[in-house]
XYZ file of C-alpha atoms in Angstrom:
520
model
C 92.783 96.842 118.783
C 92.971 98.039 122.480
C 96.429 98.974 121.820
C 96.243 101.082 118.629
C 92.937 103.045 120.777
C 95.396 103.711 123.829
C 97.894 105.291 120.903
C 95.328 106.801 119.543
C 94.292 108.526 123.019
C 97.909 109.396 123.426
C 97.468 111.517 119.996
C 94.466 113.382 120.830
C 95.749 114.317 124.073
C 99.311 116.162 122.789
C 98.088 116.938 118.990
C 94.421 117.751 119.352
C 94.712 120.030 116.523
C 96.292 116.948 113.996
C 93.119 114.894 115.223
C 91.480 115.718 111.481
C 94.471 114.111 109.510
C 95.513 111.204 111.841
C 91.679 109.975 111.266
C 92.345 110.317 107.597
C 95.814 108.454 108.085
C 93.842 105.737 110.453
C 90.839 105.802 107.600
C 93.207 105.180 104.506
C 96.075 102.698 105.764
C 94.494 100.962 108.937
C 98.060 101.295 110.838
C 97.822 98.946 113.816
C 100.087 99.552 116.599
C 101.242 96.367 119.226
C 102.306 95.657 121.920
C 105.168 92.759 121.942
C 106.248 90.299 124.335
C 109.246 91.526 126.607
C 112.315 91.457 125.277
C 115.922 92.952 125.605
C 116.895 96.473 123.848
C 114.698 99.363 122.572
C 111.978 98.267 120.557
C 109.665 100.429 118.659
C 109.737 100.681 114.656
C 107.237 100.077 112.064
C 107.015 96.828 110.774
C 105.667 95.349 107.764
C 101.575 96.001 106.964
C 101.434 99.405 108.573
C 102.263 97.717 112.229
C 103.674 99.972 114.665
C 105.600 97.254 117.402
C 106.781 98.058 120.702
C 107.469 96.764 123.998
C 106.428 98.190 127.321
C 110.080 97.966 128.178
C 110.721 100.371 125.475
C 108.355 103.020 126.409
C 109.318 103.212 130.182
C 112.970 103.889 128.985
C 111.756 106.847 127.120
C 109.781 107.750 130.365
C 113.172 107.580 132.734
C 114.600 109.611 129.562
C 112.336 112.433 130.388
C 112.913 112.229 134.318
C 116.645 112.464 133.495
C 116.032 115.453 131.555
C 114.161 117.189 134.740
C 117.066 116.458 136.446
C 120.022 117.572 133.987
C 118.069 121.019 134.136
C 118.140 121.048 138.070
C 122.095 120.275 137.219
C 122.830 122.801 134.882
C 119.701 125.015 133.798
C 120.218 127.994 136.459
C 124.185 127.622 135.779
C 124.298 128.235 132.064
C 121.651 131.086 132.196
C 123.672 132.939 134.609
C 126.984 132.667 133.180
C 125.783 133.418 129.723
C 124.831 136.602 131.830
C 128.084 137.453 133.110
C 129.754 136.641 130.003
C 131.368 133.929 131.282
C 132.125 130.174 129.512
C 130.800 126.583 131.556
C 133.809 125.074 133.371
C 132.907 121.811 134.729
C 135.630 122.027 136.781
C 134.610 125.392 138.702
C 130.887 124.519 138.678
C 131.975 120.465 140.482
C 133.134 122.828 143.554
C 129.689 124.614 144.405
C 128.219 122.836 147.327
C 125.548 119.897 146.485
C 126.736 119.940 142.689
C 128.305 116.376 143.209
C 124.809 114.844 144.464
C 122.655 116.714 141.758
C 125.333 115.243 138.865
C 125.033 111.702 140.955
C 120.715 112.015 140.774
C 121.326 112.454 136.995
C 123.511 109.892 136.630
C 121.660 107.126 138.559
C 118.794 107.753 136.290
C 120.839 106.788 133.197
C 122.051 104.019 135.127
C 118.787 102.875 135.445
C 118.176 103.029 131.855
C 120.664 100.922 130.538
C 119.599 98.569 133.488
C 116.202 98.520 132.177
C 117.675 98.239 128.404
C 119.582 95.413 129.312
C 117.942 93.420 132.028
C 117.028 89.749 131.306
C 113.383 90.370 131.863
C 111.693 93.388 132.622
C 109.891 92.050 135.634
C 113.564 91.948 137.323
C 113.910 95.562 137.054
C 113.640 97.452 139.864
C 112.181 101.063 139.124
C 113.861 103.855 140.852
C 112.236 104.931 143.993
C 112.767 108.305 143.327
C 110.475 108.392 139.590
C 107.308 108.056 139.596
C 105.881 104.637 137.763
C 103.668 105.814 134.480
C 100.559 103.656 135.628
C 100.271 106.680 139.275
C 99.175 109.133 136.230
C 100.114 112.713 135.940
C 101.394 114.110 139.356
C 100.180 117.292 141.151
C 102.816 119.172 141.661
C 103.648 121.239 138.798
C 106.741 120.744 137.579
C 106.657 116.845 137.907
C 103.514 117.259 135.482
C 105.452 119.179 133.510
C 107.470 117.018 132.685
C 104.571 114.259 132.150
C 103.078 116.402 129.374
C 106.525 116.546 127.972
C 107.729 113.300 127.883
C 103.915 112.122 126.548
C 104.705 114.889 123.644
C 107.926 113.270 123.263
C 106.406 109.475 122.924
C 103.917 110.651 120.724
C 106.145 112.255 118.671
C 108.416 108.596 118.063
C 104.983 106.764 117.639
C 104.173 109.627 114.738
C 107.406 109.297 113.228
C 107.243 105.350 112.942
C 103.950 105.503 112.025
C 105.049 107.947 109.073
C 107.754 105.162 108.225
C 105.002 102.387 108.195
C 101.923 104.164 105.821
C 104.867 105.405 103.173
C 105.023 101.167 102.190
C 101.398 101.701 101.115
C 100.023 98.510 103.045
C 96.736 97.755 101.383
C 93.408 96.299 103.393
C 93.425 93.194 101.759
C 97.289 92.469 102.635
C 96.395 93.397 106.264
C 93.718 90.385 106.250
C 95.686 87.972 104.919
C 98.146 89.269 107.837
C 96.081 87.891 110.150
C 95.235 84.772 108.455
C 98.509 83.802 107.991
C 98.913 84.749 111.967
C 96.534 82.356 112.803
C 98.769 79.629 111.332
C 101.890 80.607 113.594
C 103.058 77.414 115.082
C 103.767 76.534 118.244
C 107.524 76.677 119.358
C 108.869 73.436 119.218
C 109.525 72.147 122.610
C 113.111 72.223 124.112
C 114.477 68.165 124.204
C 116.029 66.981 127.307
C 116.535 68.964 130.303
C 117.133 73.039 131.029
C 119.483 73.252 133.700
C 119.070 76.569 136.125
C 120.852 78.241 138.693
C 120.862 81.641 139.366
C 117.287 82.713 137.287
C 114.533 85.516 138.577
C 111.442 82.992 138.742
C 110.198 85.519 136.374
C 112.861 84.977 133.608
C 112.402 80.748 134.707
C 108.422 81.508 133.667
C 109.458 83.481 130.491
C 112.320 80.490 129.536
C 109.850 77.691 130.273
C 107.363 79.529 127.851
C 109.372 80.492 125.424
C 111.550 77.332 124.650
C 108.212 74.879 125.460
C 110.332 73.276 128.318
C 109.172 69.895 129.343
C 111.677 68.867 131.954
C 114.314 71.607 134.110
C 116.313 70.938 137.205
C 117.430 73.716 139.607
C 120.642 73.379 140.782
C 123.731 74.329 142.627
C 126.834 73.252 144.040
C 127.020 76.606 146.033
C 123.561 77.075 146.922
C 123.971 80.951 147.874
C 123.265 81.483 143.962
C 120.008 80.285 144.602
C 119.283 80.934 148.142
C 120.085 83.993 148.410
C 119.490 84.753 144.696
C 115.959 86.246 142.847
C 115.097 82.313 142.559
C 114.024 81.800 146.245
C 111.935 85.508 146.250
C 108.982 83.482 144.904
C 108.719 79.981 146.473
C 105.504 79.384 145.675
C 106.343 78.809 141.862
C 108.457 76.381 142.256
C 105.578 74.433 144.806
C 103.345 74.635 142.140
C 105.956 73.216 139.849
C 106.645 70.012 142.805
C 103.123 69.615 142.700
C 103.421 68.608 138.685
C 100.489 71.008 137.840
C 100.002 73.796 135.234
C 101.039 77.131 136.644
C 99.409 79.915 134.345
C 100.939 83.533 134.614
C 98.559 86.217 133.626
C 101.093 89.551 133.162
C 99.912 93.429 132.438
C 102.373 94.263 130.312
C 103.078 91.228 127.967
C 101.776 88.030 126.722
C 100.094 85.311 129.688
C 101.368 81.834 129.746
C 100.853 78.129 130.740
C 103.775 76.590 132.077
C 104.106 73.024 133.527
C 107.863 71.317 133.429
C 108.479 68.312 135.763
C 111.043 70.238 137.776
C 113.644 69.061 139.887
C 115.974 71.121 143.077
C 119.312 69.663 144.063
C 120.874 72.298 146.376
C 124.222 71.941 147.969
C 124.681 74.897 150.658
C 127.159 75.828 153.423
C 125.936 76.205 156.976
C 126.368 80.108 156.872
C 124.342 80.568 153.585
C 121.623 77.829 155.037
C 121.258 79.828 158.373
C 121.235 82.960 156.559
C 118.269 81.794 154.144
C 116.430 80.340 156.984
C 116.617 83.595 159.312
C 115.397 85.917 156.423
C 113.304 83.667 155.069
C 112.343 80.489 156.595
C 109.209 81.306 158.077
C 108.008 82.071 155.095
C 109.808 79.084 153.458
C 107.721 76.769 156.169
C 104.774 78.645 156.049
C 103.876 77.653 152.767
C 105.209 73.918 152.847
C 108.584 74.870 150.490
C 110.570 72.717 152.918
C 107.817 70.126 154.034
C 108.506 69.233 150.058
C 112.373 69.062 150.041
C 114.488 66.272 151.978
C 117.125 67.977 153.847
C 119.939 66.529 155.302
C 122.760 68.057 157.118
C 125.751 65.140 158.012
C 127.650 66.058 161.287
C 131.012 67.166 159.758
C 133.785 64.656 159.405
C 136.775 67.471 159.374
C 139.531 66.479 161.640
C 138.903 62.766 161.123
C 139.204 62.324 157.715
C 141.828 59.998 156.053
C 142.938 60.528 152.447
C 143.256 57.371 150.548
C 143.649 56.673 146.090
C 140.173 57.354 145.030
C 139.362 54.264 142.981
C 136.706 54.624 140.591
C 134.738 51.656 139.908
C 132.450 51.903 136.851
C 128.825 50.977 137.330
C 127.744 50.205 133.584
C 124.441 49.072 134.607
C 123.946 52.474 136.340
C 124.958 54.370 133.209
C 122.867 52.403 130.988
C 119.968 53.000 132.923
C 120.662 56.513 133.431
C 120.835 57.072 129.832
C 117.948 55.301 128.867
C 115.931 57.520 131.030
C 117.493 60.628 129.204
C 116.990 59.433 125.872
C 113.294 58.768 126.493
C 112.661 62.073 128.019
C 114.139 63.310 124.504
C 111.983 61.039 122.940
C 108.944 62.171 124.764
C 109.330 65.852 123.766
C 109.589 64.961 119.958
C 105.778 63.561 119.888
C 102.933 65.657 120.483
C 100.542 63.214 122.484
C 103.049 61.909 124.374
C 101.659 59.513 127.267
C 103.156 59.168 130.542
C 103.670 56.392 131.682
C 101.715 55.308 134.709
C 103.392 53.555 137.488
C 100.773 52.139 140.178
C 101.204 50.788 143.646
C 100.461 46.429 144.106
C 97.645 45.814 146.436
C 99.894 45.063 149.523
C 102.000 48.280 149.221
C 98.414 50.597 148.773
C 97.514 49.225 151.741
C 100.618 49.805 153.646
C 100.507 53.434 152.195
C 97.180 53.695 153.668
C 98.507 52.931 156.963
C 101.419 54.733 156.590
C 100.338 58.538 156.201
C 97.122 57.730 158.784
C 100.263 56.750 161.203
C 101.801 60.329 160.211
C 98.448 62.239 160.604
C 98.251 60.825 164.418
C 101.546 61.699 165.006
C 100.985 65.441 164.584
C 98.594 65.897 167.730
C 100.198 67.061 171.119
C 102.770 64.607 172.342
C 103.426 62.926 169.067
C 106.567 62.474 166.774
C 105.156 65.953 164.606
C 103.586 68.257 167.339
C 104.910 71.278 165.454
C 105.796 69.508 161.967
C 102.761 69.947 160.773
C 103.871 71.047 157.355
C 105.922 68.796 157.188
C 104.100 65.716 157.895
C 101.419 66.493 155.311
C 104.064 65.838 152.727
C 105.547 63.088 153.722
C 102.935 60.436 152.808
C 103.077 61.918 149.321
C 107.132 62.062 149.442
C 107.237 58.068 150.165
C 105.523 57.473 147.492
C 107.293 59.426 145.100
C 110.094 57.721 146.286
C 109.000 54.292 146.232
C 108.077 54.910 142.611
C 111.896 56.236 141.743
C 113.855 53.321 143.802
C 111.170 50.664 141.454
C 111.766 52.441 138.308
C 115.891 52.695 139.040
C 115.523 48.736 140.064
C 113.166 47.253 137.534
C 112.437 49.932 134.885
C 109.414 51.793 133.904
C 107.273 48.523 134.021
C 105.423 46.400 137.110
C 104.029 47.489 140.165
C 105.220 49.208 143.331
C 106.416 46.256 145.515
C 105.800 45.993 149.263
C 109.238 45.828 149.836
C 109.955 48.685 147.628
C 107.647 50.632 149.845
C 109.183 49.749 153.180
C 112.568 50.671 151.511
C 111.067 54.204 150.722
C 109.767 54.653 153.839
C 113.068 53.792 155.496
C 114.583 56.474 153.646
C 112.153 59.177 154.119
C 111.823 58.676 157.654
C 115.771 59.518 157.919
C 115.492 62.413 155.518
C 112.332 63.526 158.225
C 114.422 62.919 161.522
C 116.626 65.255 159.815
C 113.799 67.707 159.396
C 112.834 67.948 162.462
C 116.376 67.848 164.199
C 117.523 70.974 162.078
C 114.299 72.689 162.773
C 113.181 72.191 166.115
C 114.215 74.752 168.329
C 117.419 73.318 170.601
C 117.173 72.766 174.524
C 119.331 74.839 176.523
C 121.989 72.061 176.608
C 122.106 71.922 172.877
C 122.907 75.663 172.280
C 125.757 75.647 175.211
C 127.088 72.175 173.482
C 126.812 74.048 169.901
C 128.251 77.166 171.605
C 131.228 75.399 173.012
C 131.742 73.106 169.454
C 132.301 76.457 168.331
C 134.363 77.646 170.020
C 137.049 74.341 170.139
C 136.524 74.627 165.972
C 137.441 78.163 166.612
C 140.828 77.358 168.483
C 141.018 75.014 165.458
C 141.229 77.619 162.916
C 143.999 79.396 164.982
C 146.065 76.748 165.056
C 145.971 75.309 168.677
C 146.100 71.261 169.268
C 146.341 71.059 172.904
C 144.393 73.017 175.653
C 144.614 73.326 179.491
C 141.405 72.485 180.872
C 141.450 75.373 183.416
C 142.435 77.531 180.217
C 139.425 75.968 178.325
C 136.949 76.990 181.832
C 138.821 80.824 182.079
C 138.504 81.716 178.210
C 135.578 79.805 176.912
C 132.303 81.497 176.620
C 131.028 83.172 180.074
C 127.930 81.130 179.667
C 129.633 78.166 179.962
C 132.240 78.674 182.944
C 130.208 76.721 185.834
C 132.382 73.660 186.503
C 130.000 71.181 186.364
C 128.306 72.477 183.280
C 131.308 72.604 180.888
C 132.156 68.998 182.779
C 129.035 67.429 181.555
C 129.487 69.215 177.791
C 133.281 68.352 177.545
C 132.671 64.620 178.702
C 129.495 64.356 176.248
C 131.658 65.806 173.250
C 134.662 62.657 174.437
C 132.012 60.600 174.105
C 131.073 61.724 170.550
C 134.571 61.663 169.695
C 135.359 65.341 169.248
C 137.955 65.787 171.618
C 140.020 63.728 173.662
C 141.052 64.183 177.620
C 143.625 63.081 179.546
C 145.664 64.013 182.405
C 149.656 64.588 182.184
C 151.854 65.767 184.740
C 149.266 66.088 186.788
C 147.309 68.595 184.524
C 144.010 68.144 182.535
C 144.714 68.301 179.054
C 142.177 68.643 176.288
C 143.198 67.345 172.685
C 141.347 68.762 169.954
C 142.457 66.154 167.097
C 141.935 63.263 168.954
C 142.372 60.911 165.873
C 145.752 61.749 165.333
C 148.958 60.826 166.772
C 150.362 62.821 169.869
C 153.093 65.524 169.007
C 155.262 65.013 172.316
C 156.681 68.206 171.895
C 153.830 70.247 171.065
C 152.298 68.264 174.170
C 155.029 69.082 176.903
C 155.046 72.917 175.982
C 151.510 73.034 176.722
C 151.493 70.911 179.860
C 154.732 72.987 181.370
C 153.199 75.971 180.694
């Protein structure tokens, strides 16, 4: 009902004269006009019972219609009026030389674009309005010719919703087929939940909330092999969401312009990234990412790179039935789970010598976050990780004994094992580096550099002269050189007298390649 008054509103304010018969219309065929969920397209016709549907979607388009008209008359208006003056015809070719013509045509143009973008985008929260327009919901501007053409394109809206509505009262809907309208909308089921798991990967978390809704999805995993989809994608805008999700709590979406919603899948995030994209996420937005506990909830890892040293054998696969079985077990009773209604979860509790272990545990990890200890600065971090151990205790019993028994002690102490590697990895990737570590990461660059151009061998007074300036005291690039032997980076030796630095120091020597460096 709010929505037919607001139409109603937007008659009486362009056709106050046509007030009289659109009562009598109102009084004699009780037209309802709604407003739908989003959706693609342009929607607005009448539908069956004297409804009017639209979408907001639909009506902004017609708004951007009107700015574009504003701004084919800046293109064109003054033109045609003074060559229809003169006597003269339009050439589009003589009128693309006058000065500024080309950015006028390109204003018109953009606004177009943005109407099919708007037409055609996935979700209409994912649109971004053009800067330059002026959003309906700011009301009718001050200057004059901007509220021009806010009367106008009102007159023109009114004038679709008047010619739908004529469409909808000529089928003669009667009151009593309007009420048992609504009756039988009270009956509309619920959509049928999606079985098994939605896979994502590049998704607005607005179109994720609209999908979960929609399709009643009970279990999604976000996921990437190339993680710049996501990281650098509309998924990672809103991190929150997908905390809430982690969490395993309802996450309700009240929206202005279309239906609200009550979401909760179990979701999962497997993200594989390169070094670049990961550095690029964190510097735009990791302090945001931290600051609301998105990566105290992950487990990171970051392996030191194996490139250089790696061997290439027959990859043998061995099947692991058992593995398979299990795997599929679990898949075929998460389909099983979405078919009945009441499904119960099944509960999965701790024995009494791993709850009080746990107990210990995360009191151990609250200690540790005062000055001096382990997590001085991991804060965020450490609040999770008591609640991370358990979740994975709970996954390593259920992959070893099923969905049955109780959380062993030794489970636990396997779990916490694990997490406490996944945590060292934390807070090595995200605690800020000593000097030493940026000149060691600064030269590692730099030999991976003389990789990539093809160089083997190096003189070690060519290594001091050309490396980075910061790095060019003796005994500094010394120290950093013998600590990166150690590691098994690079490989030293003397020859003829001369210092010679190997940068593949797993392979075998190329005595050729060798003497043309050392008699250099």
């Amino acid at each position: 009902m709010e929505t037919t008054n607001i139409v109603r509103k937007l008659f009486d304010g362009v056709v106050p004269e046509r007030a009289t018969d659109i009562d009598s219309i109102t009084k004699t065929y009780g037209p309802q006009f709604r407003l739908l969920g989003d959706r693609e397209g342009f929607n607005l016709d009448a539908g069956g019972f004297s409804a009017i549907q639209y979408t907001s979607r639909s009506t902004r388009q017609m708004w951007l219609f009107g700015y574009a008209g504003r701004q084919a008359l800046h293109c064109y208006a003054s033109l045609i009026v003074l060559l229809k003056s003169w006597g003269d015809t339009l050439d589009i070719n003589e009128i693309n030389k006058i000065p500024n013509q080309a950015a006028e045509d390109d204003a018109f143009k953009a606004i177009l674009d943005a109407v099919k973008k708007l037409n055609t985008a996935f979700h209409e929260d994912d649109f971004e309005w053009p800067s330059d327009t002026p959003m309906p919901e700011k009301g009718r501007p001050s200057d004059a010719e901007r509220a021009a053409v806010y009367d106008l394109t009102c007159m023109a809206t009114a004038y679709v919703f008047l010619h739908e509505l004529k469409k909808g009262v000529t089928k003669h809907c009667s009151d009593t087929a309007i009420e048992e309208l609504y009756e039988h909308e009270k009956h509309k089921p619920t959509h049928p939940p999606r079985l098994g798991i939605r896979t994502l990967s590049n998704v607005t978390t607005a179109a994720a909330i609209d999908l979960f809704d929609r399709e009643a999805v009970k279990s999604t995993i976000l996921r990437s092999s190339e993680g710049e989809k996501i990281l650098s994608g509309h998924a990672a805008q809103k991190l929150s969401l997908w905390n809430s999700l982690w969490g395993g709590e309802p996450v309700r979406v009240d929206r202005k312009t279309s239906n609200s919603c009550v979401v909760n899948p179990r979701t999962t995030l497997y993200i594989q990234a390169q070094p670049s994209v990961m550095q690029r996420f964190v510097a735009k937005g990791g302090e945001n990412a931290r600051g609301i506990g998105f990566f105290a909830r992950t487990h990171i890892a970051y392996p030191i790179t194996t490139q250089g040293m790696r061997s290439v054998k027959q990859i043998i696969k061995a099947p692991n039935y058992e593995y398979d079985a299990l795997v599929k077990d679990l898949f075929q009773r998460n389909i099983e789970a979405g078919k009945v209604p009441d499904f119960e979860r099944c509960v999965i509790r701790f024995s009494n010598d791993a709850k009080g272990r746990w107990f210990v545990m995360a009191n151990e990890i609250e200690r540790e976050i005062c000055f001096g200890g382990r997590f001085e600065g991991f804060g965020d971090h450490a609040s999770k990780l008591a609640d991370n151990i358990a979740r994975m205790a709970v996954l390593l019993h259920c992959a070893e004994f099923g969905l049955k028994g109780e959380v062993s002690l030794a489970t636990l102490n396997d779990a916490i094992l694990l997490c406490f590697w996944f945590s060292n990895e934390f807070v090595r990737l995200f605690r800020a580096p000593s000097e030493e570590q940026r000149d060691y990461l600064s030269l590692q660059d730099w030999f991976n550099q003389k990789r990539a151009e093809g160089y083997r061998y190096l003189r070690k007074n060519h290594v001091r002269k050309y490396c980075p300036n910061a790095l060019r005291d003796a005994g500094k690039l010394n120290i950093l050189q013998t600590t990166m032997q150690n590691n098994g980076e690079i490989r030293m030796a003397v020859f003829a007298n001369k210092a010679i630095i190997d940068l593949y120091p797993n392979y075998q020597d190329d005595q050729a390649l060798l003497m043309s460096v050392v008699s250099s």
